[in-house]
Amino acid sequence: MRTESRHFGSMLVQEGVLSKAQLDEAQQIQSETGKSLTRILVDQEFVDETDLVKVLAKQIGIEYIALEEITVDPTAAALIPDNIAKRYAALPVLFDGDKLIVAMADPANVLAMDDIRSISGMEILPRVAPRSAVEAAIARMSSYNDSVTEFADFGEEEETEDLSALKEAVDEAPVVKLVNTIVTRAVNEGASDIHIEPGEKDLRVRFRVDGVLHEVMSTPKAISNALVSRLKIMADINIAERRIPQDGRMSLKMNGKPVDLRVATLPSVFGEKVVLRILDRSSVLLELVDLGFLPQTLARFESAYTKPYGAILVTGPTGSGKSTTLYATLNVLNRPEVNIITTEDPVEYRLEGITQVQVNKKAGLTFAAALRSILRSDPDIALVGEIRDQETAQIAIEAALTGHLVLSTLHTNDAPSSIGRLIEMGVEPYLVSSSLDAVLGQRLARRLCKKCKVDFSPDRELLVKARWSDEQIDSVSHSDIYAADPKGCGACSNGYRGRLALHEVMLISDEIRRMAVENRPSNEIKVVAKEQGMLELWDDGMEKVRAGMTSIEEIMRVVA
């Protein structure tokens, strides 16, 4: 950016961002060195670069763009190569209909405008931005692409001739760069899932961070087929088939670290939706104490999984961290003298020293069939990914009765409901009562950001609604109660960062066994379980509120 006129210096003085004495001094340095006036003003710290660029934008009649306040559209940024962006300090950042908005440090550079127009094939709308901000944005977008260095090998798909053009499109640099950018950004932001959703006029990309979906970008619909096909090829999915749901997986290295992604496609009226589940291998190395267990709750759970036989169930909705808890439990139990075999659908994480079996329904290898084979392989501990039907439940329960420790998951709202659910599946009540040893109910709640959480003084009405006792309400002034700052900070999302688990551990006592045989309602079983020391999910959550780990609002959101 070179604007050397005295008129520009006068404008800076008129706008109040520069004093007359500073202008005179800068012009004296300019006459001695021949440097750009604007460069001297910034180097001498007479003017902030942002203020200088705003005045420049006003002078030349081009809008200023604050790059730190917008989300750069990766589709736009991918339209020009990194070397061109760096050469001209110019970056496409957004679309405006059929035009391309480009942030430029020097919007008067006609050559840059012509090159970007020619490469992108679009009309350009220049915007002025500080050079440092443009260069930082270019580096950020470039790092997203460069961090993905190695994809896993995948088999070749048979393709018909009419797919040849699409295959060429998915191999083009802009599509490759966009996929890399989306995946890398999701991993960097700690997302668990990526949703790529075609609409009538655009393609929406959302990340699930700490259990909540956030829209991160919206791109032109025209790129939809190439983007989806690129992901399908990477996941070894047939790109020619668009009428039925498909699933696959891919592995890549990001900044030298392995990342696994499970990919699922779903046909919709506007095209195929793709959901990528990001599988964090580090989560299988977690210890149980890292999952947010209160000491008394962990002690109850430990008393169950350290027994040599019996059935332990982990219950909760999809995405409540059940698999992570089971893997953390297996990490404790995994010893050279113990034979552990799992059957899963799918096998999300590879565990060293453990035999893992992938369910394959097409080949007839269901949970029930796999579990039968497992029991013929002399296991000490068997993990069943999920009890979905009567046959699997029956075999799992019988295995627990014949000297095996059986771990599994079940979809129920709370721990006491699991007994009734197994009986509804067709398992005899006496088998449930005699085999079941413990049930762990679980939910995931967002953890308050340590940097920006704010003090919170709840009124009595809210605490009564939150089921606090009079004693707890009276002592609230002595408790560390916090709330999320809705604005958040640079390290979090809306005041939350990371998640913690809420737990309730129901140990199957003799009285609860009798109630199971009598097929008593779950609410009656819950009363007895609480009398015997079970801390409900709600109460566990409120203990974590009092410990300053999460907020009352968050517990109300995740626990009914």
Coordinates of C-alpha atoms in Angstrom, one line a residue:
M1 CA 0.0 0.0 0.0
R2 CA 1.7 3.2 -1.2
T3 CA -0.2 6.5 -0.7
E4 CA 2.4 9.3 -0.4
S5 CA 0.3 12.4 -0.8
R6 CA 0.3 15.2 1.8
H7 CA -3.5 15.1 1.3
F8 CA -3.6 11.6 2.9
G9 CA -1.4 12.9 5.9
S10 CA -3.8 15.8 6.3
M11 CA -6.8 13.4 6.4
L12 CA -5.2 11.5 9.2
V13 CA -4.8 14.7 11.1
Q14 CA -8.4 15.7 10.4
E15 CA -9.7 12.3 11.5
G16 CA -7.8 12.8 14.8
V17 CA -5.6 9.7 14.5
L18 CA -2.4 11.7 14.0
S19 CA -1.1 14.9 15.4
K20 CA 0.4 17.7 13.2
A21 CA 3.8 17.3 14.9
Q22 CA 3.8 13.6 14.2
L23 CA 3.0 14.2 10.6
D24 CA 5.8 16.7 10.2
E25 CA 8.3 14.3 11.8
A26 CA 7.1 11.4 9.6
Q27 CA 7.5 13.6 6.5
Q28 CA 11.0 14.6 7.6
I29 CA 11.9 10.9 7.9
Q30 CA 10.4 10.2 4.5
S31 CA 12.5 12.9 2.8
E32 CA 15.6 11.4 4.4
T33 CA 14.9 7.7 3.7
G34 CA 12.5 7.6 0.8
K35 CA 10.3 5.1 2.7
S36 CA 6.6 5.0 2.3
L37 CA 4.8 7.5 4.5
T38 CA 2.3 4.9 5.7
R39 CA 5.1 2.5 6.6
I40 CA 6.9 5.2 8.6
L41 CA 3.7 6.1 10.5
V42 CA 3.2 2.5 11.5
D43 CA 6.9 1.8 12.3
Q44 CA 7.1 4.9 14.5
E45 CA 3.9 3.8 16.2
F46 CA 2.4 7.2 15.4
V47 CA -0.7 5.5 14.0
D48 CA -2.3 2.1 14.6
E49 CA -2.4 0.2 11.4
T50 CA -6.1 -0.5 11.6
D51 CA -6.9 3.2 12.1
L52 CA -4.6 4.1 9.2
V53 CA -6.3 1.6 6.9
K54 CA -9.8 2.8 7.8
V55 CA -8.8 6.3 6.8
L56 CA -7.3 5.0 3.6
A57 CA -10.5 3.1 2.8
K58 CA -12.5 6.3 3.3
Q59 CA -10.2 8.3 1.1
I60 CA -10.3 5.9 -1.9
G61 CA -14.0 5.0 -1.5
I62 CA -13.5 1.2 -0.8
E63 CA -15.1 -0.5 2.2
Y64 CA -13.0 -1.5 5.2
I65 CA -13.3 -5.2 6.3
A66 CA -12.4 -6.3 9.8
L67 CA -11.0 -9.8 9.3
E68 CA -10.9 -10.5 13.0
E69 CA -14.7 -10.1 13.1
I70 CA -15.7 -12.4 10.2
T71 CA -15.4 -16.1 9.5
V72 CA -13.5 -16.6 6.3
D73 CA -15.4 -18.9 3.9
P74 CA -13.0 -21.7 3.1
T75 CA -14.7 -22.2 -0.3
A76 CA -13.9 -18.6 -1.2
A77 CA -10.3 -18.8 0.1
A78 CA -9.7 -22.0 -1.8
L79 CA -10.4 -20.3 -5.2
I80 CA -6.8 -18.9 -5.5
P81 CA -3.5 -20.7 -4.7
D82 CA -1.6 -19.8 -1.5
N83 CA 1.3 -18.3 -3.5
I84 CA -0.9 -15.9 -5.3
A85 CA -2.6 -14.8 -2.0
K86 CA 0.8 -14.3 -0.4
R87 CA 2.2 -12.4 -3.4
Y88 CA -0.5 -9.8 -3.5
A89 CA -1.5 -9.9 0.2
A90 CA -5.0 -10.6 -0.9
L91 CA -7.5 -13.3 0.2
P92 CA -11.0 -14.1 -1.0
V93 CA -13.1 -14.2 2.2
L94 CA -16.8 -14.3 1.3
F95 CA -19.3 -14.5 -1.5
D96 CA -21.8 -11.8 -2.4
G97 CA -24.2 -13.5 -4.8
D98 CA -22.1 -14.3 -7.9
K99 CA -19.3 -11.9 -6.8
L100 CA -16.2 -12.6 -4.7
I101 CA -15.3 -10.4 -1.8
V102 CA -11.5 -10.1 -1.5
A103 CA -9.7 -8.6 1.4
M104 CA -6.6 -6.7 0.1
A105 CA -3.8 -4.8 1.7
D106 CA -3.5 -2.8 -1.6
P107 CA -6.8 -2.6 -3.4
A108 CA -5.2 -0.2 -5.9
N109 CA -3.1 -3.1 -7.3
V110 CA -4.8 -3.6 -10.7
L111 CA -2.5 -6.5 -11.6
A112 CA -3.7 -8.4 -8.4
M113 CA -7.3 -7.7 -9.2
D114 CA -6.9 -9.0 -12.8
D115 CA -5.1 -12.2 -11.7
I116 CA -7.6 -13.0 -9.0
R117 CA -10.5 -12.4 -11.4
S118 CA -8.9 -14.6 -14.0
I119 CA -8.1 -17.5 -11.6
S120 CA -11.4 -17.5 -9.8
G121 CA -13.6 -16.8 -12.8
M122 CA -15.7 -14.4 -10.7
E123 CA -16.2 -10.6 -10.5
I124 CA -14.2 -9.1 -7.6
L125 CA -15.4 -6.8 -4.8
P126 CA -12.3 -5.4 -3.2
R127 CA -12.2 -4.6 0.5
V128 CA -9.4 -2.9 2.4
A129 CA -7.8 -4.6 5.4
P130 CA -4.5 -4.2 7.3
R131 CA -1.6 -6.1 5.7
S132 CA -0.9 -7.8 9.0
A133 CA -4.5 -9.0 9.3
V134 CA -4.6 -10.3 5.7
E135 CA -1.2 -12.1 6.1
A136 CA -2.4 -13.7 9.3
A137 CA -5.7 -14.9 7.6
I138 CA -3.7 -16.3 4.7
A139 CA -1.4 -18.2 7.1
R140 CA -4.3 -19.5 9.0
M141 CA -6.1 -20.9 6.0
S142 CA -2.8 -22.3 4.6
S143 CA -2.1 -24.1 7.9
Y144 CA -5.5 -25.8 7.8
N145 CA -4.6 -27.3 4.4
D146 CA -0.9 -28.0 5.1
S147 CA -1.6 -29.8 8.4
V148 CA -3.3 -32.7 6.6
T149 CA -0.3 -34.6 5.3
E150 CA -1.3 -38.2 4.8
F151 CA -4.5 -40.0 4.0
A152 CA -5.0 -43.7 4.6
D153 CA -4.9 -46.1 1.6
F154 CA -8.3 -46.9 0.2
G155 CA -9.5 -49.2 -2.5
E156 CA -10.4 -48.1 -6.0
E157 CA -14.0 -47.8 -6.8
E158 CA -15.5 -49.0 -10.1
E159 CA -16.8 -46.0 -11.9
T160 CA -19.0 -45.6 -14.9
E161 CA -17.9 -43.3 -17.7
D162 CA -20.4 -40.6 -16.8
L163 CA -18.6 -40.2 -13.4
S164 CA -15.2 -39.3 -15.0
A165 CA -15.9 -35.5 -14.9
L166 CA -16.9 -35.7 -11.3
K167 CA -13.8 -37.7 -10.4
E168 CA -11.6 -35.0 -12.1
A169 CA -13.5 -32.3 -10.1
V170 CA -13.0 -33.9 -6.7
D171 CA -9.2 -34.1 -7.4
E172 CA -9.0 -30.4 -8.1
A173 CA -7.1 -28.2 -5.7
P174 CA -10.0 -26.1 -4.4
V175 CA -12.1 -29.1 -3.4
V176 CA -9.1 -30.9 -1.7
K177 CA -8.2 -27.7 0.1
L178 CA -11.8 -27.1 1.3
V179 CA -12.1 -30.7 2.7
N180 CA -8.8 -30.3 4.4
T181 CA -9.8 -26.9 5.8
I182 CA -13.2 -28.2 7.2
V183 CA -11.7 -31.3 8.8
T184 CA -8.7 -29.5 10.3
R185 CA -10.8 -26.6 11.6
A186 CA -13.2 -29.1 13.3
V187 CA -10.4 -30.9 15.0
N188 CA -8.7 -27.7 16.1
E189 CA -12.0 -26.5 17.6
G190 CA -12.6 -29.7 19.5
A191 CA -15.7 -30.8 17.5
S192 CA -17.0 -34.3 17.8
D193 CA -19.0 -34.3 14.6
I194 CA -19.1 -32.5 11.3
H195 CA -22.5 -32.0 9.5
I196 CA -22.4 -31.2 5.8
E197 CA -25.9 -30.5 4.8
P198 CA -27.1 -29.5 1.3
G199 CA -30.0 -27.0 1.1
E200 CA -32.0 -25.7 -1.8
K201 CA -29.6 -22.9 -2.5
D202 CA -26.5 -23.5 -0.4
L203 CA -24.4 -26.0 1.5
R204 CA -24.3 -25.6 5.2
V205 CA -21.5 -26.9 7.4
R206 CA -22.0 -27.3 11.2
F207 CA -19.7 -28.5 13.9
R208 CA -20.9 -30.2 17.1
V209 CA -18.8 -28.8 19.9
D210 CA -19.3 -29.9 23.5
G211 CA -22.6 -31.5 22.4
V212 CA -24.1 -28.4 20.8
L213 CA -24.3 -27.7 17.0
H214 CA -22.8 -24.5 15.6
E215 CA -23.0 -23.3 12.0
V216 CA -19.5 -22.5 10.9
M217 CA -19.9 -21.8 7.2
S218 CA -22.3 -21.7 4.2
T219 CA -21.0 -22.3 0.8
P220 CA -22.5 -22.2 -2.8
K221 CA -24.6 -25.2 -3.7
A222 CA -22.6 -25.7 -6.9
I223 CA -19.7 -27.3 -5.0
S224 CA -21.9 -29.8 -3.1
N225 CA -21.5 -32.8 -5.4
A226 CA -17.7 -32.4 -5.7
L227 CA -17.3 -31.9 -1.9
V228 CA -19.5 -34.9 -1.0
S229 CA -17.9 -37.1 -3.6
R230 CA -14.4 -36.2 -2.3
L231 CA -15.4 -37.3 1.2
K232 CA -17.0 -40.5 -0.1
I233 CA -13.8 -41.4 -2.1
M234 CA -11.7 -40.8 1.0
A235 CA -14.0 -43.0 3.1
D236 CA -14.0 -45.8 0.5
I237 CA -17.7 -45.3 -0.3
N238 CA -19.3 -45.8 -3.7
I239 CA -19.7 -42.3 -5.3
A240 CA -22.0 -43.7 -7.9
E241 CA -24.6 -44.7 -5.4
R242 CA -26.7 -41.7 -4.1
R243 CA -30.0 -43.4 -3.4
I244 CA -29.2 -45.3 -0.2
P245 CA -27.4 -44.5 3.1
Q246 CA -23.8 -45.6 3.2
D247 CA -21.0 -45.5 5.7
G248 CA -17.3 -45.8 5.8
R249 CA -14.3 -44.5 7.7
M250 CA -11.0 -42.7 6.9
S251 CA -7.7 -42.1 8.7
L252 CA -5.4 -39.1 8.2
K253 CA -2.5 -37.5 9.9
M254 CA -2.9 -34.0 11.2
N255 CA 0.2 -32.2 12.4
G256 CA 1.8 -35.6 12.6
K257 CA -1.0 -37.0 14.8
P258 CA -3.4 -39.7 13.6
V259 CA -7.1 -38.8 13.4
D260 CA -9.9 -41.3 12.6
L261 CA -13.2 -40.3 11.1
R262 CA -16.4 -42.3 10.7
V263 CA -18.4 -41.2 7.7
A264 CA -22.1 -41.6 7.1
T265 CA -24.1 -40.4 4.1
L266 CA -27.9 -39.9 4.0
P267 CA -29.9 -39.1 0.9
S268 CA -32.1 -36.0 1.2
V269 CA -34.4 -34.0 -1.1
F270 CA -31.5 -31.6 -1.9
G271 CA -28.7 -34.1 -2.1
E272 CA -26.6 -36.3 0.2
K273 CA -26.0 -35.2 3.8
V274 CA -22.7 -36.3 5.2
V275 CA -21.9 -36.6 8.9
L276 CA -18.3 -37.2 10.0
R277 CA -17.7 -38.5 13.5
I278 CA -14.3 -37.5 14.7
L279 CA -12.8 -40.3 16.8
D280 CA -10.2 -39.0 19.2
R281 CA -7.8 -41.8 19.9
S282 CA -6.6 -40.1 23.1
S283 CA -10.1 -40.7 24.7
V284 CA -9.4 -44.4 24.9
L285 CA -6.4 -43.7 27.1
L286 CA -8.5 -41.8 29.7
E287 CA -8.6 -43.0 33.3
L288 CA -12.0 -43.2 35.0
V289 CA -11.0 -40.4 37.3
D290 CA -10.6 -38.2 34.2
L291 CA -14.3 -38.7 33.3
G292 CA -15.7 -36.5 36.2
F293 CA -16.7 -39.2 38.7
L294 CA -17.3 -38.0 42.2
P295 CA -15.2 -40.0 44.7
Q296 CA -18.2 -41.8 46.3
T297 CA -19.7 -42.6 42.9
L298 CA -16.5 -43.9 41.5
A299 CA -16.1 -46.1 44.6
R300 CA -19.5 -47.7 44.0
F301 CA -18.7 -48.3 40.3
E302 CA -15.3 -49.8 41.2
S303 CA -16.9 -52.2 43.6
A304 CA -18.9 -53.7 40.6
Y305 CA -16.3 -53.9 37.9
T306 CA -13.6 -55.5 40.1
K307 CA -15.8 -58.6 40.6
P308 CA -14.9 -61.6 38.5
Y309 CA -18.4 -62.1 37.0
G310 CA -21.7 -60.4 36.6
A311 CA -23.3 -57.9 34.2
I312 CA -22.6 -54.2 34.2
L313 CA -24.6 -51.9 32.0
V314 CA -23.9 -48.3 31.1
T315 CA -27.1 -46.5 30.0
G316 CA -27.9 -43.1 28.5
P317 CA -28.9 -41.6 25.1
T318 CA -26.7 -41.5 22.0
G319 CA -23.7 -39.3 22.5
S320 CA -23.6 -39.5 26.3
G321 CA -20.1 -41.0 26.4
K322 CA -21.1 -44.6 27.2
S323 CA -18.4 -46.1 24.9
T324 CA -15.7 -43.8 26.4
T325 CA -16.6 -45.0 29.9
L326 CA -16.5 -48.6 28.9
Y327 CA -13.1 -48.2 27.2
A328 CA -11.7 -46.4 30.3
T329 CA -13.0 -49.4 32.4
L330 CA -11.3 -51.9 30.1
N331 CA -8.1 -49.9 30.5
V332 CA -8.2 -50.7 34.2
L333 CA -9.1 -54.3 33.7
N334 CA -6.7 -55.0 30.8
R335 CA -3.9 -57.2 32.2
P336 CA -1.8 -59.9 30.6
E337 CA -3.5 -62.6 32.6
V338 CA -7.0 -61.6 31.5
N339 CA -8.6 -62.5 28.2
I340 CA -10.8 -59.6 27.0
I341 CA -12.9 -59.9 23.8
T342 CA -15.3 -57.2 22.5
T343 CA -17.9 -57.1 19.8
E344 CA -18.7 -53.7 18.5
D345 CA -20.6 -51.9 15.7
P346 CA -18.5 -50.3 14.6
V347 CA -15.1 -50.8 16.2
E348 CA -14.3 -47.1 16.8
Y349 CA -11.0 -47.4 18.6
R350 CA -8.3 -50.1 18.5
L351 CA -7.2 -51.3 21.9
E352 CA -3.9 -53.0 22.4
G353 CA -4.0 -56.4 24.1
I354 CA -7.7 -56.8 23.5
T355 CA -9.4 -58.9 20.8
Q356 CA -12.1 -56.8 19.0
V357 CA -14.7 -58.2 16.7
Q358 CA -16.6 -56.0 14.1
V359 CA -20.2 -56.8 13.7
N360 CA -21.1 -57.6 10.0
K361 CA -24.8 -58.0 9.5
K362 CA -24.5 -58.7 5.8
A363 CA -22.3 -61.7 6.6
G364 CA -24.6 -62.8 9.5
L365 CA -22.2 -61.7 12.2
T366 CA -24.7 -60.0 14.5
F367 CA -24.1 -59.0 18.2
A368 CA -25.8 -62.3 19.2
A369 CA -23.8 -64.5 16.8
A370 CA -20.5 -62.7 17.7
L371 CA -21.2 -63.1 21.4
R372 CA -21.8 -66.8 21.0
S373 CA -18.5 -67.2 19.3
I374 CA -16.8 -65.1 22.0
L375 CA -18.0 -67.4 24.7
R376 CA -16.4 -70.3 22.9
S377 CA -13.1 -68.5 23.0
D378 CA -12.5 -68.7 26.7
P379 CA -13.0 -65.0 27.7
D380 CA -12.7 -63.6 31.2
I381 CA -14.3 -60.4 30.2
A382 CA -16.7 -59.7 27.3
L383 CA -17.8 -56.3 26.1
V384 CA -21.0 -56.1 24.0
G385 CA -21.2 -52.8 22.2
E386 CA -24.9 -52.5 22.7
I387 CA -27.8 -54.7 23.8
R388 CA -30.4 -54.1 21.1
D389 CA -32.6 -57.2 21.0
Q390 CA -33.9 -60.1 23.1
E391 CA -31.4 -62.6 21.7
T392 CA -28.3 -60.5 22.5
A393 CA -29.7 -59.6 25.9
Q394 CA -30.4 -63.3 26.7
I395 CA -26.9 -64.5 25.7
A396 CA -25.2 -61.6 27.6
I397 CA -27.2 -62.3 30.8
E398 CA -26.5 -66.1 30.6
A399 CA -22.8 -65.3 30.1
A400 CA -22.8 -63.2 33.3
L401 CA -24.3 -66.2 35.1
T402 CA -21.6 -68.6 33.9
G403 CA -18.6 -66.9 35.4
H404 CA -17.9 -64.0 32.9
L405 CA -17.8 -60.3 33.5
V406 CA -20.0 -58.8 30.8
L407 CA -20.0 -55.1 30.0
S408 CA -22.5 -53.5 27.7
T409 CA -24.6 -50.5 27.0
L410 CA -28.4 -50.0 26.9
H411 CA -30.5 -47.1 25.8
T412 CA -32.6 -46.0 28.8
N413 CA -33.2 -42.6 30.4
D414 CA -31.8 -43.6 33.8
A415 CA -30.2 -46.5 35.7
P416 CA -33.4 -47.9 37.4
S417 CA -35.2 -48.1 34.0
S418 CA -32.7 -50.7 32.7
I419 CA -34.3 -53.5 34.7
G420 CA -37.7 -53.0 33.1
R421 CA -36.1 -52.5 29.7
L422 CA -34.4 -55.9 29.8
I423 CA -37.7 -57.6 30.9
E424 CA -39.5 -55.9 28.1
M425 CA -37.0 -57.3 25.7
G426 CA -38.0 -60.8 26.8
V427 CA -35.4 -61.7 29.4
E428 CA -36.9 -63.6 32.3
P429 CA -37.1 -61.4 35.5
Y430 CA -35.3 -64.0 37.6
L431 CA -32.4 -64.1 35.1
V432 CA -32.1 -60.3 35.2
S433 CA -32.1 -60.2 39.0
S434 CA -29.5 -62.9 39.4
S435 CA -27.0 -61.7 36.7
L436 CA -27.1 -57.9 36.8
D437 CA -24.6 -56.5 39.2
A438 CA -24.6 -52.7 38.6
V439 CA -26.0 -50.1 36.2
L440 CA -24.3 -46.8 35.5
G441 CA -26.5 -44.0 34.1
Q442 CA -24.7 -41.3 32.3
R443 CA -25.1 -37.8 30.7
L444 CA -22.6 -35.3 29.3
A445 CA -22.7 -31.7 30.4
R446 CA -20.6 -28.7 29.2
R447 CA -17.8 -27.6 31.5
L448 CA -17.5 -23.9 32.4
C449 CA -14.6 -22.1 30.9
K450 CA -12.0 -21.5 33.6
K451 CA -10.9 -18.2 32.0
C452 CA -14.2 -16.4 31.7
K453 CA -16.8 -18.0 34.0
V454 CA -18.6 -15.4 36.1
D455 CA -19.8 -15.3 39.7
F456 CA -23.5 -16.1 40.0
S457 CA -25.9 -15.5 42.8
P458 CA -29.1 -17.5 42.0
D459 CA -32.4 -16.4 43.6
R460 CA -34.2 -18.7 46.0
E461 CA -36.9 -19.5 43.4
L462 CA -34.3 -20.9 41.0
L463 CA -32.6 -23.0 43.7
V464 CA -36.0 -24.4 44.7
K465 CA -36.6 -25.3 41.1
A466 CA -33.2 -26.9 41.0
R467 CA -34.3 -29.1 44.0
W468 CA -31.9 -27.7 46.5
S469 CA -32.6 -28.4 50.1
D470 CA -33.2 -25.5 52.6
E471 CA -29.8 -26.2 54.1
Q472 CA -28.1 -26.0 50.7
I473 CA -30.0 -22.8 49.9
D474 CA -29.0 -21.2 53.2
S475 CA -25.3 -22.0 52.5
V476 CA -25.3 -20.8 48.9
S477 CA -23.3 -17.7 49.8
H478 CA -20.5 -19.9 50.9
S479 CA -20.5 -21.9 47.7
D480 CA -18.6 -21.4 44.5
I481 CA -21.6 -20.9 42.1
Y482 CA -20.7 -19.8 38.6
A483 CA -22.4 -19.1 35.3
A484 CA -21.2 -19.0 31.7
D485 CA -20.3 -15.7 30.1
P486 CA -22.5 -15.8 27.0
K487 CA -20.0 -13.8 25.1
G488 CA -17.3 -16.3 25.9
C489 CA -13.6 -15.7 25.3
G490 CA -11.0 -16.7 22.8
A491 CA -10.5 -20.0 24.5
C492 CA -14.1 -21.2 24.7
S493 CA -17.5 -21.4 23.0
N494 CA -20.2 -19.3 24.7
G495 CA -18.6 -19.6 28.1
Y496 CA -18.0 -23.4 28.0
R497 CA -15.0 -25.5 27.2
G498 CA -15.0 -29.2 27.2
R499 CA -17.4 -31.6 28.8
L500 CA -17.7 -33.7 32.0
A501 CA -19.9 -36.7 32.7
L502 CA -22.8 -36.9 35.2
H503 CA -23.2 -40.3 36.8
E504 CA -25.6 -42.4 38.8
V505 CA -24.5 -45.9 39.9
M506 CA -27.2 -48.3 41.0
L507 CA -25.8 -51.4 42.7
I508 CA -28.1 -54.4 42.5
S509 CA -28.8 -55.3 46.2
D510 CA -30.9 -58.2 47.4
E511 CA -33.9 -55.9 47.8
I512 CA -33.6 -54.6 44.2
R513 CA -33.2 -58.2 43.0
R514 CA -36.5 -59.1 44.7
M515 CA -38.2 -56.1 43.1
A516 CA -36.8 -57.2 39.7
V517 CA -38.3 -60.6 40.1
E518 CA -41.6 -59.0 40.9
N519 CA -41.3 -56.7 37.9
R520 CA -41.8 -53.6 40.0
P521 CA -42.0 -50.1 38.3
S522 CA -38.7 -48.3 37.8
N523 CA -39.8 -45.3 40.0
E524 CA -40.2 -47.7 43.0
I525 CA -36.8 -49.2 42.3
K526 CA -35.3 -45.7 42.1
V527 CA -36.6 -44.9 45.6
V528 CA -34.9 -48.0 47.0
A529 CA -31.7 -47.3 45.1
K530 CA -31.5 -43.8 46.5
E531 CA -32.1 -45.0 50.0
Q532 CA -29.1 -47.4 49.5
G533 CA -26.8 -44.6 48.4
M534 CA -27.4 -43.9 44.7
L535 CA -26.8 -40.3 43.8
E536 CA -29.2 -39.4 40.9
L537 CA -27.9 -37.7 37.7
W538 CA -29.5 -34.4 38.8
D539 CA -27.9 -34.5 42.3
D540 CA -24.6 -35.5 40.8
G541 CA -24.9 -32.5 38.5
M542 CA -25.7 -30.1 41.3
E543 CA -22.7 -31.4 43.3
K544 CA -20.6 -30.3 40.3
V545 CA -22.4 -27.0 40.2
R546 CA -21.4 -26.4 43.8
A547 CA -17.8 -27.4 42.9
G548 CA -17.7 -24.6 40.2
M549 CA -17.4 -27.1 37.4
T550 CA -20.6 -26.4 35.5
S551 CA -23.7 -24.2 35.7
I552 CA -27.3 -24.7 37.0
E553 CA -28.5 -23.8 33.5
E554 CA -26.5 -26.5 31.9
I555 CA -27.7 -29.3 34.3
M556 CA -31.3 -28.2 33.6
R557 CA -30.5 -28.5 29.9
V558 CA -29.1 -32.0 29.9
V559 CA -31.1 -33.7 32.7
A560 CA -34.8 -33.9 32.5

